[in-house]
Amino acid sequence: MPQPPDDMDAVVVRTWCSLALEALGRDREEIDAINVYPVADGDTGTNLYLTVESAAQAVEAVFVAHGTVGDSGTGDGTDGGGSAPALADAVRAMAHGALIGARGNSGTILAQLLRGMAEVLGAPAGDDDHAQLLNEALRRAAESAYQAVAHPVEGTVLTVATAAAEAAAAARTDTSAPARAGCTAVARAAYEGARAALDATPGQLAVLGRAGVVDAGGRGLVDVLAALAGAFSGEAPAAERRRAPTVLPPQFTDDCPADGGPAFEVIYLLEATDDAVARLRTRLDGLGDSLVVVGGDGLWNVHVHVDDAGAAVEAGVDAGRPYRIRITHFGAAGTPAPEQVQRAVVAVVPGEGLAALCQEAGATTVLARPGEPPASGELVDAIRRAHAREVVLLPNDAELRHTAAAAAEQARAEGVRVALVPTRAAVQGVAALAVHESERRFDEDVVAMTAAAGATRYAELAVAERQSWTSAGICQAGDVLGLIDGDVAVIGADLVSTAETVLHRMLSAGGELVTLVLGDGVPVAVADRLEGFVRGGHLAVDTVVYDGGRQLAPLLIGVE
């Protein structure tokens, strides 16, 4: 049996993410139940879980890229062949995954904690003392989290993070120990320091004392630090159990801000410069509270509670390019929950244009940006937002089949009837949505949508980034690739001629309708020429054109 590691490496990071996700999944409901600050909306555990899930998926993608796909336990991490990635690659992926997947106030702060650690652990190698690097990473994490919060409050996750860093530093300088603390001892000390600080939070924050609970965000961080200790020791500390309030005081019920504060939570990712973000912080600080802005290097995650959600989004537009915008209404005391609809469709879409199209058709959408596939938690969240007894789920990507299946299983466990239509491309999802009829029996509707998707052949055009072997021959960097049903079928020199060749091949097998989805920056003239091409060779075939907005492929094609 392999010995537990005492050095920080990519395998430890992978194991840490896996153990943290397992712990938060186990304790999610308990943490949700003690969530009374800053808003008693009962979602801190869920938000932390979704944030860590995104981080874990990003780390796993790095291992897959290195051909290392073995188990994520405490083995050598090379069960699947290949070599483990560098520590810097793993921690940067973890931080980026947490940033793009961060949910809520607690998840956003956790993302910054992980980013702070990555700034130290992902720096160029120059110090072989991994325990000291871990110590410095924990310190940097706490400092950066405080800097990200507009108005830090003690008795919260910030206090717990600081205590963890201080305990780790104390372990390194403990002269009574027989040897200087290694990574295992530093991580264990951080966990124990966090536990002690968590116990003290009700005496530091009055709202927690009145409710008789510890801070929910801090409670989640204890799970994360317990997982870090377990990644080194091979044995995670025993599961924490904290008393949840049996009955919350009136001011904490009905999903209301604890102090009658702002009505909306606004979260979005933002592409912007450092200077623009500095101005944005000032502007948002004047609009509301619970402001947390995390990230850097041009990509940020913005979280704020406001009464004017539109103004918060507009501020983001003025600062740069906001996307993945989520607005949640906290509700008002005594407001009944909206009545469930009978049936809804949830669709993953690759661009803002198709998102708008599907929303007009009544679907709840999840935006999948290039290189950022949605996690199962995002799909579950979308199913919940649909607020329906029956949901048809359209993943619209062959790579999302397992993620979508996991989301469907979780939603079913929550009492929602979910049918997964295995759409492999966005144009198949559009075809399925076009025949959706909520008045039909559920099974009949699912069969009709599945048949429409299955009858739609799909293609996309992409630009080769480097020389490579393909099923159609060798391509060079800059060549236009025509992929039909997921395989490279055509290699061309320009977008239009390659698309015409792809359409000719697809229509040679028959078809009644061609769907063209143009990516951002593709001229309308391209669509006009392709429409003319179809009309010239296939008089009975109709063509519809949609603006896909920013998407990975410049052109998507469907033939049905």
Coordinates of C-alpha atoms in Angstrom, one line a residue:
M1 CA 0.0 0.0 0.0
P2 CA 1.5 3.4 -1.0
Q3 CA 2.6 5.7 1.7
P4 CA 0.6 9.0 2.1
P5 CA 2.4 11.9 0.4
D6 CA 4.0 14.7 2.4
D7 CA 4.9 16.9 -0.6
M8 CA 2.4 19.1 -2.4
D9 CA 1.9 17.9 -6.0
A10 CA -0.9 17.6 -8.6
V11 CA -2.1 14.3 -7.3
V12 CA -2.6 15.8 -3.8
V13 CA -4.6 18.6 -5.4
R14 CA -6.8 16.2 -7.3
T15 CA -7.4 14.1 -4.1
W16 CA -8.1 17.3 -2.1
C17 CA -10.8 18.3 -4.6
S18 CA -12.3 14.9 -4.6
L19 CA -12.4 14.6 -0.8
A20 CA -13.8 18.2 -0.5
L21 CA -16.5 17.5 -3.0
E22 CA -17.4 14.3 -1.1
A23 CA -17.5 16.1 2.3
L24 CA -19.6 19.0 1.0
G25 CA -22.0 16.6 -0.7
R26 CA -22.5 14.8 2.6
D27 CA -22.9 18.0 4.6
R28 CA -24.6 20.2 2.1
E29 CA -28.1 20.1 3.7
E30 CA -26.7 20.6 7.2
I31 CA -24.8 23.7 6.0
D32 CA -27.8 25.0 4.2
A33 CA -29.8 24.7 7.4
I34 CA -27.5 26.9 9.4
N35 CA -27.2 29.6 6.7
V36 CA -28.5 32.8 8.3
Y37 CA -25.8 35.4 7.3
P38 CA -25.6 37.5 5.2
V39 CA -29.0 36.3 3.9
A40 CA -31.0 33.5 5.3
D41 CA -31.7 31.8 2.0
G42 CA -30.5 28.3 3.0
D43 CA -28.1 27.7 0.1
T44 CA -24.5 28.1 1.4
G45 CA -23.8 24.4 1.4
T46 CA -25.2 24.0 -2.1
N47 CA -23.2 27.0 -3.4
L48 CA -20.0 25.7 -1.9
Y49 CA -20.6 22.2 -3.3
L50 CA -21.2 23.7 -6.8
T51 CA -18.1 25.8 -6.6
V52 CA -15.9 22.9 -5.6
E53 CA -17.5 20.7 -8.2
S54 CA -16.4 23.1 -10.9
A55 CA -12.9 23.2 -9.4
A56 CA -12.7 19.4 -9.3
Q57 CA -13.8 19.1 -12.9
A58 CA -11.2 21.6 -14.0
V59 CA -8.4 19.6 -12.2
E60 CA -9.7 16.4 -13.7
A61 CA -9.5 17.9 -17.2
V62 CA -5.8 18.6 -16.7
F63 CA -5.2 15.0 -15.7
V64 CA -7.2 13.8 -18.8
A65 CA -5.1 16.1 -21.0
H66 CA -1.9 14.4 -19.6
G67 CA -3.4 11.0 -20.2
T68 CA -3.7 10.4 -16.5
V69 CA -7.2 9.2 -15.8
G70 CA -6.8 6.8 -12.9
D71 CA -8.6 7.0 -9.6
S72 CA -8.4 10.2 -7.6
G73 CA -7.4 8.6 -4.3
T74 CA -4.0 8.8 -2.7
G75 CA -2.2 6.5 -5.2
D76 CA 0.3 7.7 -7.7
G77 CA -2.4 9.1 -10.0
T78 CA -1.0 7.4 -13.2
D79 CA -3.3 4.4 -13.4
G80 CA -4.5 5.5 -16.8
G81 CA -1.0 5.9 -18.3
G82 CA 0.9 9.1 -18.9
S83 CA 2.5 11.3 -16.3
A84 CA 0.8 13.4 -13.7
P85 CA 0.6 17.2 -14.5
A86 CA 2.7 19.8 -12.8
L87 CA 1.6 21.2 -9.5
A88 CA 1.3 24.6 -11.0
D89 CA -1.1 23.4 -13.8
A90 CA -3.3 21.6 -11.2
V91 CA -3.6 24.5 -8.8
R92 CA -4.3 27.0 -11.5
A93 CA -7.0 24.8 -13.0
M94 CA -8.5 24.4 -9.6
A95 CA -8.6 28.2 -9.0
H96 CA -9.9 28.9 -12.5
G97 CA -12.6 26.2 -12.2
A98 CA -13.7 27.6 -8.9
L99 CA -13.8 31.1 -10.3
I100 CA -16.0 30.4 -13.3
G101 CA -18.2 28.1 -11.2
A102 CA -18.5 30.1 -8.0
R103 CA -22.0 30.4 -6.6
G104 CA -23.3 32.8 -4.0
N105 CA -21.4 34.9 -1.4
S106 CA -19.7 31.9 0.1
G107 CA -18.7 30.2 -3.2
T108 CA -17.2 33.5 -4.5
I109 CA -15.1 33.9 -1.3
L110 CA -14.0 30.3 -1.5
A111 CA -12.9 30.9 -5.2
Q112 CA -10.7 33.7 -4.0
L113 CA -9.2 31.6 -1.2
L114 CA -8.3 29.0 -3.8
R115 CA -6.9 31.6 -6.1
G116 CA -4.8 33.0 -3.3
M117 CA -3.3 29.6 -2.7
A118 CA -2.7 29.1 -6.4
E119 CA -0.7 32.4 -6.6
V120 CA 1.8 30.8 -4.2
L121 CA 1.7 27.1 -5.2
G122 CA 1.5 27.9 -8.9
A123 CA 4.6 30.2 -8.9
P124 CA 7.7 29.0 -10.6
A125 CA 9.5 26.3 -8.6
G126 CA 12.3 27.6 -6.5
D127 CA 11.5 26.3 -3.0
D128 CA 11.7 22.6 -2.3
D129 CA 10.2 23.2 1.2
H130 CA 6.6 22.3 0.3
A131 CA 5.4 22.7 3.8
Q132 CA 6.6 26.3 3.9
L133 CA 4.9 26.9 0.5
L134 CA 1.6 25.5 1.9
N135 CA 2.0 27.7 4.9
E136 CA 2.5 30.8 2.7
A137 CA -0.4 29.7 0.4
L138 CA -2.8 29.6 3.3
R139 CA -1.7 33.0 4.5
R140 CA -2.1 34.5 1.0
A141 CA -5.5 32.9 0.6
A142 CA -6.8 34.6 3.8
E143 CA -5.3 37.9 2.8
S144 CA -6.7 37.9 -0.7
A145 CA -10.2 36.9 0.5
Y146 CA -10.2 39.9 2.8
Q147 CA -9.2 42.1 -0.1
A148 CA -12.0 40.8 -2.3
V149 CA -14.7 41.6 0.2
A150 CA -15.8 45.3 0.1
H151 CA -16.7 45.4 3.9
P152 CA -15.1 42.4 5.7
V153 CA -17.1 41.2 8.8
E154 CA -15.6 39.1 11.6
G155 CA -17.3 35.9 12.7
T156 CA -17.5 34.7 9.1
V157 CA -15.6 32.5 6.7
L158 CA -12.9 35.2 6.6
T159 CA -12.2 34.8 10.3
V160 CA -12.1 31.0 9.9
A161 CA -9.6 31.3 7.0
T162 CA -7.4 33.7 8.9
A163 CA -7.3 31.4 11.9
A164 CA -6.4 28.4 9.7
A165 CA -3.5 30.4 8.3
E166 CA -2.3 31.4 11.7
A167 CA -2.5 27.9 13.0
A168 CA -0.5 26.6 10.1
A169 CA 2.2 29.3 10.7
A170 CA 2.3 28.4 14.4
A171 CA 2.9 24.7 13.5
R172 CA 5.9 25.7 11.3
T173 CA 7.5 27.7 14.2
D174 CA 6.7 25.2 17.0
T175 CA 10.1 24.6 18.6
S176 CA 8.7 22.0 21.0
A177 CA 8.0 19.6 18.1
P178 CA 10.6 16.9 17.5
A179 CA 10.9 17.9 13.8
R180 CA 9.7 20.9 11.8
A181 CA 6.2 20.4 10.6
G182 CA 5.7 19.0 7.1
C183 CA 2.8 19.4 4.8
T184 CA 0.7 16.8 6.7
A185 CA 1.2 18.6 10.0
V186 CA 0.6 22.0 8.5
A187 CA -2.6 21.0 6.8
R188 CA -3.8 19.3 10.0
A189 CA -3.0 22.4 12.1
A190 CA -4.9 24.6 9.6
Y191 CA -7.9 22.4 9.9
E192 CA -7.8 22.3 13.7
G193 CA -7.4 26.1 13.8
A194 CA -10.3 26.6 11.5
R195 CA -12.5 24.3 13.7
A196 CA -11.6 26.3 16.8
A197 CA -12.4 29.6 15.1
L198 CA -15.7 28.2 13.7
D199 CA -16.8 27.4 17.3
A200 CA -16.2 31.0 18.3
T201 CA -18.2 32.6 15.4
P202 CA -21.6 32.9 17.3
G203 CA -19.9 35.1 19.9
Q204 CA -18.4 37.4 17.1
L205 CA -21.5 37.9 15.0
A206 CA -24.7 38.7 16.7
V207 CA -26.9 37.3 14.0
L208 CA -25.3 33.9 14.5
G209 CA -25.6 34.1 18.3
R210 CA -29.3 34.8 18.1
A211 CA -29.9 31.9 15.8
G212 CA -27.7 29.6 17.8
V213 CA -25.5 28.5 14.9
V214 CA -22.0 28.8 13.6
D215 CA -21.2 30.6 10.4
A216 CA -22.3 28.4 7.4
G217 CA -19.5 29.6 5.1
G218 CA -16.9 28.9 7.8
R219 CA -18.5 25.5 8.4
G220 CA -18.0 24.7 4.7
L221 CA -14.4 25.9 4.8
V222 CA -13.7 23.5 7.7
D223 CA -14.9 20.6 5.3
V224 CA -12.5 21.9 2.6
L225 CA -9.6 22.1 5.0
A226 CA -10.4 18.7 6.5
A227 CA -10.2 17.3 2.9
L228 CA -6.8 19.0 2.5
A229 CA -5.5 17.3 5.6
G230 CA -7.0 14.0 4.4
A231 CA -5.3 14.4 1.0
F232 CA -1.9 14.3 2.8
S233 CA -2.6 11.9 5.6
G234 CA -4.7 9.4 3.7
E235 CA -7.4 9.6 6.4
A236 CA -9.8 12.5 6.5
P237 CA -10.7 13.9 9.9
A238 CA -14.0 12.7 11.3
A239 CA -17.1 14.4 9.9
E240 CA -18.1 17.5 11.7
R241 CA -21.6 17.7 13.1
R242 CA -22.9 21.2 14.1
R243 CA -26.2 22.0 15.7
A244 CA -28.7 23.5 13.3
P245 CA -31.4 25.7 14.7
T246 CA -34.6 23.8 15.3
V247 CA -36.7 26.9 14.6
L248 CA -35.3 30.0 13.1
P249 CA -36.4 33.4 14.5
P250 CA -39.0 35.2 12.4
Q251 CA -36.4 37.6 10.9
F252 CA -34.6 34.6 9.4
T253 CA -37.5 32.9 7.6
D254 CA -39.1 33.2 4.2
D255 CA -35.8 33.5 2.4
C256 CA -35.4 37.1 3.4
P257 CA -32.3 39.1 4.1
A258 CA -31.7 38.9 7.8
D259 CA -31.8 42.7 8.2
G260 CA -34.4 43.5 5.6
G261 CA -31.6 44.3 3.1
P262 CA -31.5 44.3 -0.7
A263 CA -34.0 42.2 -2.6
F264 CA -31.7 40.7 -5.3
E265 CA -28.5 38.7 -5.5
V266 CA -26.6 39.5 -8.8
I267 CA -23.7 37.3 -9.9
Y268 CA -21.8 37.4 -13.2
L269 CA -18.5 36.6 -14.8
L270 CA -16.8 39.7 -16.2
E271 CA -14.0 40.2 -18.8
A272 CA -12.5 43.6 -17.8
T273 CA -9.2 45.4 -17.0
D274 CA -8.0 45.9 -13.5
D275 CA -8.7 49.7 -13.7
A276 CA -12.3 49.1 -14.9
V277 CA -12.9 46.6 -12.1
A278 CA -11.6 49.1 -9.5
R279 CA -14.2 51.6 -10.8
L280 CA -16.8 48.9 -10.8
R281 CA -16.2 48.0 -7.1
T282 CA -16.8 51.7 -6.2
R283 CA -20.0 51.8 -8.2
L284 CA -21.4 48.6 -7.0
D285 CA -20.6 49.4 -3.4
G286 CA -22.9 52.4 -3.7
L287 CA -25.7 50.2 -5.0
G288 CA -25.9 47.5 -2.4
D289 CA -24.0 45.3 0.0
S290 CA -22.3 41.9 0.3
L291 CA -20.0 43.0 -2.5
V292 CA -17.3 40.4 -3.4
V293 CA -15.2 40.7 -6.6
V294 CA -12.7 38.0 -7.2
G295 CA -10.3 37.0 -10.0
G296 CA -7.7 38.7 -12.0
D297 CA -5.8 38.5 -15.3
G298 CA -8.8 39.9 -17.2
L299 CA -11.5 37.5 -15.8
W300 CA -13.5 38.3 -12.7
N301 CA -16.5 36.9 -10.7
V302 CA -18.7 39.6 -9.4
H303 CA -21.2 39.1 -6.5
V304 CA -23.5 41.8 -4.9
H305 CA -26.8 42.1 -3.2
V306 CA -28.9 45.1 -4.6
D307 CA -32.4 46.4 -4.9
D308 CA -31.8 47.4 -8.5
A309 CA -30.5 44.3 -10.3
G310 CA -30.5 46.1 -13.7
A311 CA -28.2 48.8 -12.4
A312 CA -25.7 46.2 -11.2
V313 CA -25.7 44.5 -14.6
E314 CA -25.4 47.8 -16.4
A315 CA -22.4 48.7 -14.2
G316 CA -20.8 45.4 -15.4
V317 CA -21.5 46.3 -19.1
D318 CA -19.8 49.7 -18.6
A319 CA -16.8 48.0 -17.0
G320 CA -16.4 45.2 -19.6
R321 CA -18.2 42.2 -20.9
P322 CA -20.4 40.4 -18.3
Y323 CA -21.8 37.0 -19.0
R324 CA -23.3 34.0 -17.1
I325 CA -25.5 36.6 -15.4
R326 CA -27.6 35.1 -12.6
I327 CA -30.2 37.2 -10.7
T328 CA -31.9 35.7 -7.7
H329 CA -34.8 37.4 -5.9
F330 CA -34.6 36.8 -2.2
G331 CA -38.4 37.0 -1.8
A332 CA -40.5 38.8 0.7
A333 CA -41.9 37.6 4.0
G334 CA -45.2 35.8 3.5
T335 CA -44.8 35.6 -0.3
P336 CA -46.0 32.1 -1.4
A337 CA -43.7 30.1 -3.6
P338 CA -44.8 30.2 -7.3
E339 CA -46.9 27.3 -8.4
Q340 CA -45.1 24.6 -10.4
V341 CA -45.7 24.3 -14.1
Q342 CA -46.4 20.9 -15.5
R343 CA -43.6 20.7 -17.9
A344 CA -40.4 22.5 -19.0
V345 CA -37.4 22.1 -21.2
V346 CA -33.9 22.7 -20.0
A347 CA -31.3 23.2 -22.8
V348 CA -27.5 23.7 -22.8
V349 CA -26.6 26.2 -25.5
P350 CA -23.1 27.2 -26.9
G351 CA -23.8 30.9 -27.4
E352 CA -26.0 33.9 -26.3
G353 CA -27.8 33.9 -29.7
L354 CA -29.1 30.4 -29.3
A355 CA -29.8 31.0 -25.6
A356 CA -32.2 33.9 -26.6
L357 CA -33.8 31.7 -29.3
C358 CA -34.4 28.8 -26.9
Q359 CA -35.7 31.2 -24.1
E360 CA -38.2 32.6 -26.6
A361 CA -39.4 29.1 -27.2
G362 CA -40.0 28.7 -23.4
A363 CA -36.8 26.8 -22.5
T364 CA -34.6 27.4 -19.4
T365 CA -31.1 27.6 -20.7
V366 CA -27.6 26.9 -19.5
L367 CA -24.8 28.7 -21.3
A368 CA -21.7 26.6 -22.2
R369 CA -18.9 28.9 -23.1
P370 CA -15.8 27.7 -25.0
G371 CA -13.7 25.6 -22.8
E372 CA -16.1 25.9 -19.9
P373 CA -18.7 23.1 -20.0
P374 CA -21.3 23.3 -17.3
A375 CA -21.1 21.1 -14.2
S376 CA -23.9 18.8 -13.2
G377 CA -24.8 21.2 -10.4
E378 CA -25.5 23.9 -13.0
L379 CA -27.9 21.6 -14.8
V380 CA -29.6 20.7 -11.5
D381 CA -29.9 24.4 -10.7
A382 CA -31.5 25.1 -14.1
I383 CA -33.9 22.2 -13.5
R384 CA -34.9 23.8 -10.2
R385 CA -35.3 27.2 -11.8
A386 CA -37.6 25.7 -14.4
H387 CA -39.9 24.9 -11.4
A388 CA -41.7 22.1 -13.2
R389 CA -43.0 18.7 -12.3
E390 CA -41.7 17.3 -15.6
V391 CA -38.5 18.3 -17.3
V392 CA -37.0 17.4 -20.7
L393 CA -33.2 17.9 -20.6
L394 CA -31.3 18.6 -23.8
P395 CA -27.5 18.5 -23.2
N396 CA -26.8 19.3 -26.9
D397 CA -23.2 18.0 -26.6
A398 CA -22.0 14.4 -26.7
E399 CA -19.4 15.2 -24.1
L400 CA -22.0 16.2 -21.6
R401 CA -23.9 12.9 -21.6
H402 CA -22.5 11.7 -18.2
T403 CA -22.9 15.2 -16.7
A404 CA -26.5 15.4 -17.8
A405 CA -27.2 11.9 -16.6
A406 CA -25.9 12.8 -13.2
A407 CA -28.0 15.9 -13.1
A408 CA -31.1 14.0 -14.1
E409 CA -30.6 11.5 -11.4
Q410 CA -30.2 14.2 -8.7
A411 CA -33.3 16.0 -9.9
R412 CA -35.3 12.8 -9.8
A413 CA -34.2 12.3 -6.3
E414 CA -35.7 15.7 -5.5
G415 CA -39.1 14.5 -7.0
V416 CA -38.8 15.9 -10.5
R417 CA -39.7 13.6 -13.4
V418 CA -36.8 14.1 -15.8
A419 CA -36.3 12.7 -19.3
L420 CA -32.8 13.0 -20.9
V421 CA -32.9 13.4 -24.7
P422 CA -29.4 12.5 -25.9
T423 CA -28.9 15.5 -28.2
R424 CA -25.3 15.6 -29.4
A425 CA -25.3 19.1 -30.9
A426 CA -27.1 22.4 -30.5
V427 CA -28.9 22.1 -33.9
Q428 CA -30.4 18.8 -32.6
G429 CA -31.6 20.6 -29.6
V430 CA -33.2 23.3 -31.7
A431 CA -35.0 20.6 -33.8
A432 CA -36.2 18.9 -30.6
L433 CA -37.5 22.1 -29.1
A434 CA -39.3 22.9 -32.3
V435 CA -41.6 19.9 -31.9
H436 CA -42.1 20.2 -28.2
E437 CA -45.7 20.3 -27.1
S438 CA -46.4 20.6 -23.4
E439 CA -50.1 19.5 -23.9
R440 CA -49.1 16.1 -25.0
R441 CA -48.5 13.2 -22.6
F442 CA -44.9 13.4 -21.2
D443 CA -43.8 10.1 -22.9
E444 CA -45.2 11.1 -26.2
D445 CA -43.5 14.5 -26.1
V446 CA -40.2 12.9 -25.2
V447 CA -40.5 10.4 -28.1
A448 CA -41.3 13.2 -30.6
M449 CA -38.4 15.4 -29.4
T450 CA -36.0 12.4 -29.5
A451 CA -37.1 11.5 -33.0
A452 CA -36.7 15.1 -34.2
A453 CA -33.2 15.2 -32.7
G454 CA -32.2 11.8 -34.1
A455 CA -33.4 12.8 -37.6
T456 CA -31.1 15.9 -37.6
R457 CA -27.6 15.4 -38.9
Y458 CA -25.2 18.0 -37.5
A459 CA -22.0 19.6 -38.6
E460 CA -19.7 22.4 -37.5
L461 CA -16.9 24.3 -39.0
A462 CA -13.8 25.0 -37.0
V463 CA -10.3 26.5 -37.7
A464 CA -7.3 24.2 -37.1
E465 CA -4.9 25.5 -34.4
R466 CA -2.0 23.4 -35.5
Q467 CA -0.9 20.7 -37.9
S468 CA -2.6 17.5 -37.2
W469 CA -3.8 14.1 -38.5
T470 CA -7.5 13.9 -39.1
S471 CA -9.9 11.4 -40.6
A472 CA -9.9 13.5 -43.8
G473 CA -6.1 13.8 -44.0
I474 CA -3.4 16.1 -42.6
C475 CA -4.5 19.7 -41.8
Q476 CA -2.3 22.7 -41.3
A477 CA -2.8 25.5 -38.8
G478 CA -5.4 27.9 -40.2
D479 CA -7.2 25.3 -42.3
V480 CA -11.0 25.3 -42.1
L481 CA -12.3 21.9 -40.9
G482 CA -15.7 20.6 -41.7
L483 CA -16.9 18.1 -39.1
I484 CA -20.0 16.0 -39.9
D485 CA -21.5 14.1 -37.0
G486 CA -18.4 14.8 -34.9
D487 CA -15.8 13.5 -37.4
V488 CA -13.6 15.7 -39.7
A489 CA -14.9 15.1 -43.2
V490 CA -13.6 18.1 -45.1
I491 CA -10.4 20.2 -45.0
G492 CA -10.7 23.6 -46.8
A493 CA -9.1 26.9 -47.2
D494 CA -12.0 29.2 -46.4
L495 CA -15.2 29.1 -44.5
V496 CA -17.7 29.4 -47.4
S497 CA -16.3 26.9 -49.8
T498 CA -15.8 24.4 -47.0
A499 CA -19.3 24.9 -45.8
E500 CA -20.6 24.4 -49.3
T501 CA -18.8 21.1 -49.5
V502 CA -20.1 20.0 -46.2
L503 CA -23.7 20.9 -47.2
H504 CA -23.3 19.0 -50.5
R505 CA -22.3 15.9 -48.7
M506 CA -25.0 16.2 -46.0
L507 CA -27.8 16.9 -48.6
S508 CA -26.8 14.1 -50.8
A509 CA -28.5 11.8 -48.3
G510 CA -31.7 13.9 -48.5
G511 CA -33.1 16.6 -46.3
E512 CA -36.0 19.1 -46.0
L513 CA -34.6 21.8 -43.8
V514 CA -31.1 23.3 -43.4
T515 CA -30.3 25.2 -40.2
L516 CA -27.3 27.6 -40.1
V517 CA -26.1 29.1 -36.8
L518 CA -23.6 31.9 -37.4
G519 CA -20.9 32.6 -34.8
D520 CA -20.0 36.1 -33.6
G521 CA -18.1 38.0 -36.3
V522 CA -19.3 35.8 -39.2
P523 CA -20.8 38.2 -41.9
V524 CA -24.4 37.8 -42.9
A525 CA -23.1 37.6 -46.4
V526 CA -21.9 34.1 -45.6
A527 CA -25.4 33.0 -44.7
D528 CA -26.8 34.6 -47.9
R529 CA -24.3 32.7 -50.1
L530 CA -25.0 29.4 -48.4
E531 CA -28.7 29.9 -48.7
G532 CA -28.2 30.5 -52.4
F533 CA -26.1 27.4 -52.6
V534 CA -28.8 25.3 -51.0
R535 CA -31.5 26.8 -53.2
G536 CA -29.5 26.3 -56.3
G537 CA -29.0 22.6 -55.9
H538 CA -32.0 21.6 -53.8
L539 CA -35.2 23.6 -54.6
A540 CA -37.4 21.7 -52.1
V541 CA -35.1 22.4 -49.2
D542 CA -35.7 25.4 -46.9
T543 CA -33.0 27.2 -45.0
V544 CA -33.2 29.0 -41.6
V545 CA -30.5 31.2 -40.2
Y546 CA -29.8 32.1 -36.6
D547 CA -27.3 34.4 -34.9
G548 CA -25.4 32.2 -32.4
G549 CA -23.5 35.0 -30.8
R550 CA -20.1 34.1 -29.2
Q551 CA -19.6 30.4 -29.7
L552 CA -16.6 28.1 -30.2
A553 CA -17.4 27.2 -33.8
P554 CA -17.9 30.0 -36.5
L555 CA -20.7 28.0 -38.1
L556 CA -23.1 25.2 -37.0
I557 CA -25.1 23.3 -39.6
G558 CA -28.1 21.1 -39.2
V559 CA -29.9 19.1 -41.8
E560 CA -33.3 17.4 -41.1

